[in-house]
């Protein structure tokens, strides 16, 4: 049974930083594509960042490129999202997602590609 649990969310002022963590259980995490998505109120869930199996490759949404960094520690079965320079428009519920199948890059951007999801964690950017 694969289980993903996010942590590290909260309230931060514009320009601030947060680090989200996703702890995985029931997996050999190195075999999984791990990604972050987010969903703002009234909007569809959108891709944020992904890291390939083994962490060889990463990809980011244009809206977060240069501000967010995804990383993984397979020995700890964890994936992280370092968020710097936060903006009000980054306010959303952030979700960790994982899947074991091999994907081309464009597939990793689609929520439909992932079998496993965390419960989500709130990030609010406000002054």
Short mmCIF file of C-alpha atoms in Angstrom, two decimals:
data_model
loop_
_atom_site.label_atom_id
_atom_site.label_comp_id
_atom_site.label_asym_id
_atom_site.label_seq_id
_atom_site.Cartn_x
_atom_site.Cartn_y
_atom_site.Cartn_z
CA UNK A 1 0.00 0.00 0.00
CA UNK A 2 1.60 3.23 -1.19
CA UNK A 3 1.09 6.17 1.11
CA UNK A 4 2.24 9.77 0.59
CA UNK A 5 2.16 12.41 3.32
CA UNK A 6 2.97 16.08 2.76
CA UNK A 7 4.24 18.46 5.43
CA UNK A 8 5.77 21.92 5.73
CA UNK A 9 2.96 24.11 4.50
CA UNK A 10 1.66 27.23 6.19
CA UNK A 11 1.29 30.98 5.96
CA UNK A 12 4.14 33.09 4.60
CA UNK A 13 4.52 36.67 3.45
CA UNK A 14 5.20 37.52 -0.19
CA UNK A 15 8.88 37.05 -0.95
CA UNK A 16 9.25 34.44 1.75
CA UNK A 17 10.24 30.79 1.58
CA UNK A 18 8.79 27.42 2.51
CA UNK A 19 10.04 23.88 2.14
CA UNK A 20 7.47 21.18 1.51
CA UNK A 21 8.26 17.56 2.24
CA UNK A 22 6.58 14.40 1.01
CA UNK A 23 7.21 11.18 2.89
CA UNK A 24 6.51 7.98 1.00
CA UNK A 25 5.81 4.56 2.47
CA UNK A 26 5.12 1.22 0.89
CA UNK A 27 7.45 2.00 -2.02
CA UNK A 28 11.00 1.70 -3.21
CA UNK A 29 10.96 5.40 -3.96
CA UNK A 30 13.90 5.36 -6.36
CA UNK A 31 11.68 3.46 -8.77
CA UNK A 32 9.01 6.17 -8.82
CA UNK A 33 8.56 9.41 -10.70
CA UNK A 34 7.78 11.96 -7.97
CA UNK A 35 6.06 15.27 -8.62
CA UNK A 36 4.30 18.21 -7.07
CA UNK A 37 1.00 19.64 -8.22
CA UNK A 38 -1.12 22.43 -6.78
CA UNK A 39 -4.72 23.52 -6.84
CA UNK A 40 -5.94 27.00 -6.05
CA UNK A 41 -9.58 27.64 -5.11
CA UNK A 42 -11.80 27.59 -8.18
CA UNK A 43 -9.00 26.39 -10.43
CA UNK A 44 -7.91 23.08 -11.85
CA UNK A 45 -5.01 21.16 -10.38
CA UNK A 46 -1.80 22.13 -12.14
CA UNK A 47 1.69 20.74 -12.50
CA UNK A 48 4.44 22.39 -10.46
CA UNK A 49 7.58 20.24 -10.63
CA UNK A 50 8.78 16.71 -11.24
CA UNK A 51 11.84 14.57 -10.60
CA UNK A 52 12.53 11.44 -12.57
CA UNK A 53 13.36 8.05 -11.13
CA UNK A 54 16.76 8.35 -9.51
CA UNK A 55 16.54 12.15 -9.69
CA UNK A 56 18.38 12.32 -12.99
CA UNK A 57 16.02 14.85 -14.51
CA UNK A 58 13.81 17.64 -13.18
CA UNK A 59 11.22 19.83 -14.83
CA UNK A 60 9.25 22.85 -13.69
CA UNK A 61 6.19 24.81 -14.64
CA UNK A 62 7.12 28.14 -16.19
CA UNK A 63 5.33 29.95 -13.36
CA UNK A 64 7.75 28.59 -10.74
CA UNK A 65 10.94 28.14 -12.73
CA UNK A 66 13.87 29.83 -11.02
CA UNK A 67 12.01 30.11 -7.70
CA UNK A 68 11.15 26.49 -6.80
CA UNK A 69 13.50 23.52 -6.56
CA UNK A 70 12.45 19.89 -6.39
CA UNK A 71 14.77 17.30 -4.87
CA UNK A 72 14.58 13.78 -3.54
CA UNK A 73 16.30 11.58 -0.97
CA UNK A 74 15.48 8.02 -1.93
CA UNK A 75 17.24 6.61 1.13
CA UNK A 76 14.66 8.50 3.21
CA UNK A 77 11.83 7.87 0.72
CA UNK A 78 11.26 11.61 0.56
CA UNK A 79 10.81 14.32 -2.01
CA UNK A 80 11.04 18.04 -1.29
CA UNK A 81 9.90 21.29 -2.82
CA UNK A 82 11.94 24.33 -1.83
CA UNK A 83 9.88 27.41 -2.60
CA UNK A 84 11.61 30.79 -2.63
CA UNK A 85 10.35 34.19 -3.68
CA UNK A 86 6.79 33.19 -2.96
CA UNK A 87 4.02 35.20 -4.56
CA UNK A 88 0.36 35.62 -3.64
CA UNK A 89 -0.52 33.60 -6.73
CA UNK A 90 1.37 30.61 -5.31
CA UNK A 91 -1.39 30.23 -2.73
CA UNK A 92 -2.87 26.75 -3.20
CA UNK A 93 -3.15 23.26 -1.82
CA UNK A 94 0.00 21.41 -2.82
CA UNK A 95 -0.07 17.71 -3.60
CA UNK A 96 2.68 15.12 -3.84
CA UNK A 97 2.20 12.53 -6.57
CA UNK A 98 4.02 9.33 -7.49
CA UNK A 99 3.94 6.68 -10.15
CA UNK A 100 6.17 3.78 -11.04
CA UNK A 101 5.72 3.65 -14.78
CA UNK A 102 8.27 5.08 -17.14
CA UNK A 103 7.14 8.41 -18.58
CA UNK A 104 8.30 10.82 -21.22
CA UNK A 105 8.68 14.37 -19.98
CA UNK A 106 5.36 15.65 -21.26
CA UNK A 107 3.51 12.86 -19.49
CA UNK A 108 4.91 13.96 -16.13
CA UNK A 109 3.04 17.25 -16.45
CA UNK A 110 -0.38 15.55 -16.44
CA UNK A 111 -2.12 14.62 -13.19
CA UNK A 112 -3.70 11.69 -15.04
CA UNK A 113 -0.30 9.99 -15.22
CA UNK A 114 -0.06 9.44 -11.47
CA UNK A 115 -1.58 6.62 -9.48
CA UNK A 116 -0.65 7.75 -6.00
CA UNK A 117 -1.42 11.06 -4.30
CA UNK A 118 -0.97 12.65 -0.92
CA UNK A 119 -3.81 14.32 0.91
CA UNK A 120 -2.50 17.80 0.13
CA UNK A 121 -1.16 20.63 2.25
CA UNK A 122 -2.12 24.29 2.28
CA UNK A 123 0.31 27.04 1.34
CA UNK A 124 -0.94 30.58 1.81
CA UNK A 125 1.07 33.59 0.68
CA UNK A 126 -0.33 36.79 2.12
CA UNK A 127 0.78 39.99 3.77
#
